[in-house]
Amino acid sequence: MDGRPIGMFDSGFGGLTVARALIDLAPHEDLVYVGDTGRYPYGPRDLDEVRSFAVQIARWLIDEIDVKLIVVACNTASAAALDTLRALLPVPVVGVIDPGVRALAKATRNRRVGVVGTVGTIRSGAYQRAIGALPVPVELVPASCPGFVEFVERGETRSDQVSVLAERLLAPVRDAGVDALLLGCTHYPFLARTIADVMGRDVVLVSSADETAFEVRAILGASEPPGVGSGALQVFSSGDVAWFRAVGSRLFGGELGEVGRLTWPDPPAVAEAAPGARPGAASG
Ligand code: DGL
């Protein structure tokens, strides 16, 4: 039995959708969540830069928290850094892209699907490659949705402005006749009602959160009892912690408790990152 916590990170609040799914599926696992709100959004950034952030956070989770597994609860970071993290780190690393594609393949009937994500995720081609690797041909209509993450980070998930933006960005995907749409950004499930209004009732919205949680449980052995911790959730943010706690609790649908503050030094280039780059100060 390995009582160490699971580590999880995202650029901000989005990964809380994955945290929620994991807590529901494995309620006895302890979880340490890092929301890198001091450096969000990741979506418009260069993928090399996102990769260096991901390595830095993952190293901190291993060196300071001693996690047994890391969940990259961010599509942009998964697209940029998953292979690097798996090569560098001594613990299993789970991303959200392959679980999302598996869920999407299960949901579609007409084999024409959409994926929406950040500019970085869509431009990386990670979804295009993952769908191309499916055993049956599936036609993909990808679309990046700049602006969605900012609405979520402001806690603004239902407003006229976000509806107008959603109509503009999603209409081409809807009009292409997809029957399933993958929310390829962990922030987007918070906009599910707005997105569903645009896509219509016949399009199934798919999130990678549940499938990712299943993958974590499978890696941990799916053994019973599931986990030996107390189900504690510890949250850290590199931004304003009071704000993270307030908005995060609302989005998460439950109290996040005290949020610890992380201050990062400039991240090292990935090649130099192996020994670890620790934050200048961290308090629980
Ligand atoms: N939540 C992240 C994702 O899944 C990215 C949000 C951001 O742009 O920082 O892609």
Short mmCIF file of C-alpha atoms and ligand atoms in Angstrom, two decimals:
data_model
loop_
_atom_site.label_atom_id
_atom_site.label_comp_id
_atom_site.label_asym_id
_atom_site.label_seq_id
_atom_site.Cartn_x
_atom_site.Cartn_y
_atom_site.Cartn_z
CA MET A 1 0.00 0.00 0.00
CA ASP A 2 1.34 3.39 -1.00
CA GLY A 3 -0.14 6.12 1.19
CA ARG A 4 1.60 8.99 -0.61
CA PRO A 5 -0.67 11.58 -2.24
CA ILE A 6 -1.45 11.99 -5.90
CA GLY A 7 -0.20 15.25 -7.43
CA MET A 8 -2.23 17.19 -9.96
CA PHE A 9 -1.72 20.50 -11.71
CA ASP A 10 -3.29 22.91 -14.15
CA SER A 11 -2.72 26.51 -15.15
CA GLY A 12 -5.59 27.47 -12.86
CA PHE A 13 -9.04 26.27 -11.92
CA GLY A 14 -9.73 24.00 -14.89
CA GLY A 15 -8.08 20.93 -13.41
CA LEU A 16 -10.57 21.06 -10.56
CA THR A 17 -12.94 19.27 -12.96
CA VAL A 18 -10.49 16.38 -13.00
CA ALA A 19 -9.93 16.64 -9.24
CA ARG A 20 -13.68 16.34 -8.71
CA ALA A 21 -13.87 13.20 -10.87
CA LEU A 22 -10.90 11.62 -9.12
CA ILE A 23 -12.23 12.39 -5.65
CA ASP A 24 -15.56 10.81 -6.61
CA LEU A 25 -13.87 7.70 -8.00
CA ALA A 26 -11.12 7.26 -5.42
CA PRO A 27 -12.34 9.05 -2.31
CA HIS A 28 -9.61 7.68 -0.04
CA GLU A 29 -6.71 8.97 -2.07
CA ASP A 30 -5.01 12.13 -0.79
CA LEU A 31 -4.65 14.76 -3.50
CA VAL A 32 -2.36 17.77 -3.81
CA TYR A 33 -3.49 20.25 -6.47
CA VAL A 34 -1.44 23.09 -7.94
CA GLY A 35 -3.21 25.83 -9.89
CA ASP A 36 -0.56 27.94 -11.60
CA THR A 37 -2.74 31.06 -11.69
CA GLY A 38 0.33 33.30 -11.37
CA ARG A 39 1.25 32.28 -14.93
CA TYR A 40 -2.10 31.43 -16.52
CA PRO A 41 -3.26 31.28 -19.24
CA TYR A 42 -1.05 28.63 -20.78
CA GLY A 43 -3.08 28.46 -23.99
CA PRO A 44 -1.52 31.38 -25.87
CA ARG A 45 2.04 30.64 -24.70
CA ASP A 46 4.81 28.98 -26.61
CA LEU A 47 4.74 25.21 -25.99
CA ASP A 48 8.41 25.20 -24.89
CA GLU A 49 7.56 27.67 -22.16
CA VAL A 50 4.54 25.63 -21.04
CA ARG A 51 6.79 22.56 -20.96
CA SER A 52 9.27 24.31 -18.68
CA PHE A 53 6.44 25.32 -16.30
CA ALA A 54 5.11 21.76 -16.28
CA VAL A 55 8.51 20.29 -15.44
CA GLN A 56 8.98 22.82 -12.66
CA ILE A 57 5.62 22.08 -11.05
CA ALA A 58 6.00 18.32 -11.41
CA ARG A 59 9.46 18.48 -9.84
CA TRP A 60 8.06 20.43 -6.91
CA LEU A 61 5.30 17.88 -6.42
CA ILE A 62 7.89 15.12 -6.29
CA ASP A 63 10.63 16.85 -4.32
CA GLU A 64 8.49 18.69 -1.78
CA ILE A 65 5.32 16.62 -1.53
CA ASP A 66 6.60 13.17 -2.47
CA VAL A 67 3.64 12.30 -4.70
CA LYS A 68 3.25 8.79 -6.08
CA LEU A 69 1.69 9.78 -9.42
CA ILE A 70 1.14 13.01 -11.31
CA VAL A 71 -1.97 14.00 -13.25
CA VAL A 72 -1.41 16.74 -15.80
CA ALA A 73 -4.95 18.12 -15.53
CA CYS A 74 -4.44 20.55 -18.38
CA ASN A 75 -4.68 19.83 -22.08
CA THR A 76 -2.18 22.51 -23.05
CA ALA A 77 0.42 21.18 -20.62
CA SER A 78 -0.37 17.59 -21.65
CA ALA A 79 0.14 18.52 -25.31
CA ALA A 80 3.39 20.33 -24.53
CA ALA A 81 4.99 18.21 -21.85
CA LEU A 82 3.61 14.72 -21.38
CA ASP A 83 6.42 12.87 -23.17
CA THR A 84 9.07 14.97 -21.43
CA LEU A 85 7.55 14.43 -18.00
CA ARG A 86 7.29 10.69 -18.57
CA ALA A 87 10.95 10.55 -19.59
CA LEU A 88 12.17 12.70 -16.68
CA LEU A 89 10.10 11.65 -13.70
CA PRO A 90 10.34 8.59 -11.48
CA VAL A 91 6.54 8.30 -11.03
CA PRO A 92 3.70 7.53 -13.49
CA VAL A 93 2.34 10.57 -15.32
CA VAL A 94 -1.25 10.71 -16.61
CA GLY A 95 -2.38 13.31 -19.14
CA VAL A 96 -5.87 14.20 -20.31
CA ILE A 97 -5.58 13.87 -24.08
CA ASP A 98 -5.70 10.09 -24.59
CA PRO A 99 -8.45 9.59 -21.97
CA GLY A 100 -10.46 12.35 -23.69
CA VAL A 101 -10.08 10.74 -27.10
CA ARG A 102 -11.14 7.36 -25.70
CA ALA A 103 -14.28 8.93 -24.24
CA LEU A 104 -14.97 10.72 -27.52
CA ALA A 105 -14.61 7.52 -29.57
CA LYS A 106 -17.12 5.83 -27.27
CA ALA A 107 -19.61 8.69 -27.65
CA THR A 108 -19.72 9.18 -31.41
CA ARG A 109 -22.12 7.32 -33.67
CA ASN A 110 -21.53 9.05 -36.99
CA ARG A 111 -17.74 9.17 -36.54
CA ARG A 112 -17.59 12.89 -37.07
CA VAL A 113 -16.41 14.63 -33.93
CA GLY A 114 -15.30 18.02 -32.74
CA VAL A 115 -12.57 19.01 -30.32
CA VAL A 116 -12.33 22.46 -28.78
CA GLY A 117 -9.30 23.65 -26.85
CA THR A 118 -6.84 26.45 -26.34
CA VAL A 119 -4.82 27.83 -29.23
CA GLY A 120 -1.75 25.97 -27.92
CA THR A 121 -3.53 22.63 -27.67
CA ILE A 122 -5.15 22.77 -31.09
CA ARG A 123 -2.03 24.12 -32.76
CA SER A 124 0.11 21.37 -31.20
CA GLY A 125 -1.75 18.76 -33.26
CA ALA A 126 -1.93 16.44 -30.23
CA TYR A 127 -5.64 15.70 -30.71
CA GLN A 128 -5.28 15.32 -34.45
CA ARG A 129 -2.57 12.69 -33.83
CA ALA A 130 -4.48 10.88 -31.08
CA ILE A 131 -7.63 10.65 -33.21
CA GLY A 132 -5.58 9.56 -36.21
CA ALA A 133 -4.25 6.68 -34.12
CA LEU A 134 -7.71 5.28 -33.35
CA PRO A 135 -8.37 1.83 -34.82
CA VAL A 136 -11.39 3.15 -36.78
CA PRO A 137 -11.32 6.28 -38.93
CA VAL A 138 -12.94 9.26 -37.23
CA GLU A 139 -13.26 12.66 -38.88
CA LEU A 140 -12.16 15.51 -36.64
CA VAL A 141 -13.27 19.14 -36.68
CA PRO A 142 -10.91 21.03 -34.32
CA ALA A 143 -11.46 24.58 -33.10
CA SER A 144 -9.54 26.76 -30.71
CA CYS A 145 -11.57 28.95 -28.40
CA PRO A 146 -9.45 31.91 -27.23
CA GLY A 147 -11.24 33.79 -24.48
CA PHE A 148 -13.11 30.86 -22.88
CA VAL A 149 -10.45 30.28 -20.21
CA GLU A 150 -10.45 33.92 -19.19
CA PHE A 151 -14.22 33.82 -18.63
CA VAL A 152 -13.86 30.75 -16.40
CA GLU A 153 -10.96 32.25 -14.46
CA ARG A 154 -13.14 35.27 -13.75
CA GLY A 155 -15.84 32.91 -12.50
CA GLU A 156 -18.09 34.13 -15.33
CA THR A 157 -19.61 30.94 -16.75
CA ARG A 158 -23.06 32.22 -17.78
CA SER A 159 -23.29 35.66 -19.34
CA ASP A 160 -24.40 37.27 -22.60
CA GLN A 161 -20.78 37.95 -23.48
CA VAL A 162 -19.64 34.35 -23.12
CA SER A 163 -22.72 33.17 -25.07
CA VAL A 164 -21.92 35.52 -27.97
CA LEU A 165 -18.33 34.32 -28.02
CA ALA A 166 -19.42 30.67 -27.87
CA GLU A 167 -21.79 31.12 -30.80
CA ARG A 168 -19.06 32.71 -32.89
CA LEU A 169 -16.40 30.08 -32.11
CA LEU A 170 -18.56 26.96 -32.09
CA ALA A 171 -20.96 27.55 -34.97
CA PRO A 172 -18.54 26.12 -37.58
CA VAL A 173 -18.11 22.94 -35.52
CA ARG A 174 -21.85 22.55 -35.06
CA ASP A 175 -22.49 23.23 -38.73
CA ALA A 176 -19.98 20.53 -39.73
CA GLY A 177 -22.43 17.94 -38.38
CA VAL A 178 -20.44 16.49 -35.49
CA ASP A 179 -22.40 14.32 -33.07
CA ALA A 180 -19.90 14.52 -30.19
CA LEU A 181 -17.75 17.38 -28.97
CA LEU A 182 -14.75 16.90 -26.71
CA LEU A 183 -14.12 19.71 -24.28
CA GLY A 184 -10.38 19.60 -24.85
CA CYS A 185 -9.55 22.09 -22.15
CA THR A 186 -10.13 21.30 -18.51
CA HIS A 187 -11.67 24.74 -18.02
CA TYR A 188 -14.46 24.16 -20.53
CA PRO A 189 -16.70 21.83 -18.50
CA PHE A 190 -17.49 24.91 -16.42
CA LEU A 191 -18.98 26.39 -19.62
CA ALA A 192 -20.90 23.22 -20.50
CA ARG A 193 -24.34 24.82 -20.40
CA THR A 194 -23.29 27.69 -22.61
CA ILE A 195 -21.57 25.31 -25.04
CA ALA A 196 -24.58 22.97 -25.08
CA ASP A 197 -26.87 25.90 -25.92
CA VAL A 198 -24.84 26.50 -29.08
CA MET A 199 -24.27 22.88 -30.08
CA GLY A 200 -27.85 21.73 -29.60
CA ARG A 201 -29.30 18.69 -27.91
CA ASP A 202 -28.12 16.14 -30.44
CA VAL A 203 -24.45 16.73 -29.80
CA VAL A 204 -22.96 14.85 -26.86
CA LEU A 205 -20.49 16.90 -24.83
CA VAL A 206 -17.55 14.82 -23.67
CA SER A 207 -15.10 15.78 -20.94
CA SER A 208 -11.88 13.93 -20.25
CA ALA A 209 -12.26 14.19 -16.47
CA ASP A 210 -13.99 10.86 -15.75
CA GLU A 211 -11.89 8.84 -18.18
CA THR A 212 -8.71 10.38 -16.73
CA ALA A 213 -9.83 9.41 -13.23
CA PHE A 214 -10.42 5.83 -14.43
CA GLU A 215 -6.92 5.75 -15.87
CA VAL A 216 -5.44 6.90 -12.57
CA ARG A 217 -7.32 4.22 -10.71
CA ALA A 218 -6.21 1.59 -13.19
CA ILE A 219 -2.57 2.61 -12.77
CA LEU A 220 -2.84 2.53 -9.01
CA GLY A 221 -3.99 -1.03 -9.35
CA ALA A 222 -7.73 -0.48 -9.12
CA SER A 223 -7.18 -2.55 -6.05
CA GLU A 224 -9.63 -2.49 -3.21
CA PRO A 225 -9.61 -0.73 -0.88
CA PRO A 226 -9.06 2.22 -3.24
CA GLY A 227 -6.30 4.19 -1.56
CA VAL A 228 -5.22 4.35 2.02
CA GLY A 229 -5.29 8.10 2.68
CA SER A 230 -8.03 10.11 4.28
CA GLY A 231 -9.20 11.71 1.06
CA ALA A 232 -7.57 15.02 1.96
CA LEU A 233 -7.34 17.73 -0.69
CA GLN A 234 -4.52 20.23 -0.38
CA VAL A 235 -4.46 23.14 -2.80
CA PHE A 236 -1.64 25.48 -3.82
CA SER A 237 -1.71 28.47 -6.14
CA SER A 238 1.00 30.68 -7.58
CA GLY A 239 -1.46 33.59 -7.80
CA ASP A 240 -3.75 35.31 -5.34
CA VAL A 241 -4.65 32.56 -2.86
CA ALA A 242 -7.73 34.23 -1.35
CA TRP A 243 -9.17 34.67 -4.82
CA PHE A 244 -8.24 31.10 -5.74
CA ARG A 245 -10.02 29.82 -2.69
CA ALA A 246 -13.15 31.91 -3.33
CA VAL A 247 -13.55 31.25 -7.06
CA GLY A 248 -12.18 27.70 -6.85
CA SER A 249 -14.63 26.70 -4.13
CA ARG A 250 -17.50 28.04 -6.20
CA LEU A 251 -16.41 26.21 -9.36
CA PHE A 252 -15.41 23.05 -7.51
CA GLY A 253 -18.74 22.94 -5.70
CA GLY A 254 -17.18 22.49 -2.28
CA GLU A 255 -14.84 24.26 0.12
CA LEU A 256 -11.20 24.11 -0.96
CA GLY A 257 -9.89 24.99 2.51
CA GLU A 258 -6.68 26.96 2.96
CA VAL A 259 -4.81 27.54 -0.29
CA GLY A 260 -1.02 27.54 0.00
CA ARG A 261 1.01 30.12 -1.88
CA LEU A 262 3.77 29.16 -4.31
CA THR A 263 6.31 31.58 -5.72
CA TRP A 264 8.29 30.28 -8.65
CA PRO A 265 11.75 31.39 -9.70
CA ASP A 266 12.21 31.69 -13.45
CA PRO A 267 11.88 28.16 -14.74
CA PRO A 268 15.04 26.55 -16.04
CA ALA A 269 15.18 25.29 -19.60
CA VAL A 270 13.83 21.74 -19.70
CA ALA A 271 17.27 20.27 -20.35
CA GLU A 272 18.52 21.77 -17.06
CA ALA A 273 15.46 20.86 -15.09
CA ALA A 274 16.38 17.37 -14.00
CA PRO A 275 17.74 18.22 -10.51
CA GLY A 276 14.61 20.22 -9.71
CA ALA A 277 13.69 23.87 -9.57
CA ARG A 278 12.03 24.76 -6.33
CA PRO A 279 9.81 27.67 -5.55
CA GLY A 280 11.32 30.46 -3.52
CA ALA A 281 8.70 30.22 -0.83
CA ALA A 282 5.85 27.93 -0.13
CA SER A 283 3.54 27.98 2.79
CA GLY A 284 0.63 25.78 3.55
N1 DGL B 1 -6.99 24.33 -18.56
C1 DGL B 1 -6.00 24.33 -19.54
C2 DGL B 1 -6.22 23.28 -20.60
O1 DGL B 1 -6.82 22.27 -20.30
C3 DGL B 1 -5.51 25.57 -20.15
C4 DGL B 1 -6.02 26.88 -19.77
C5 DGL B 1 -5.03 27.96 -20.07
O2 DGL B 1 -5.00 28.48 -21.20
O3 DGL B 1 -4.25 28.23 -19.18
O4 DGL B 1 -5.77 23.43 -21.71
#
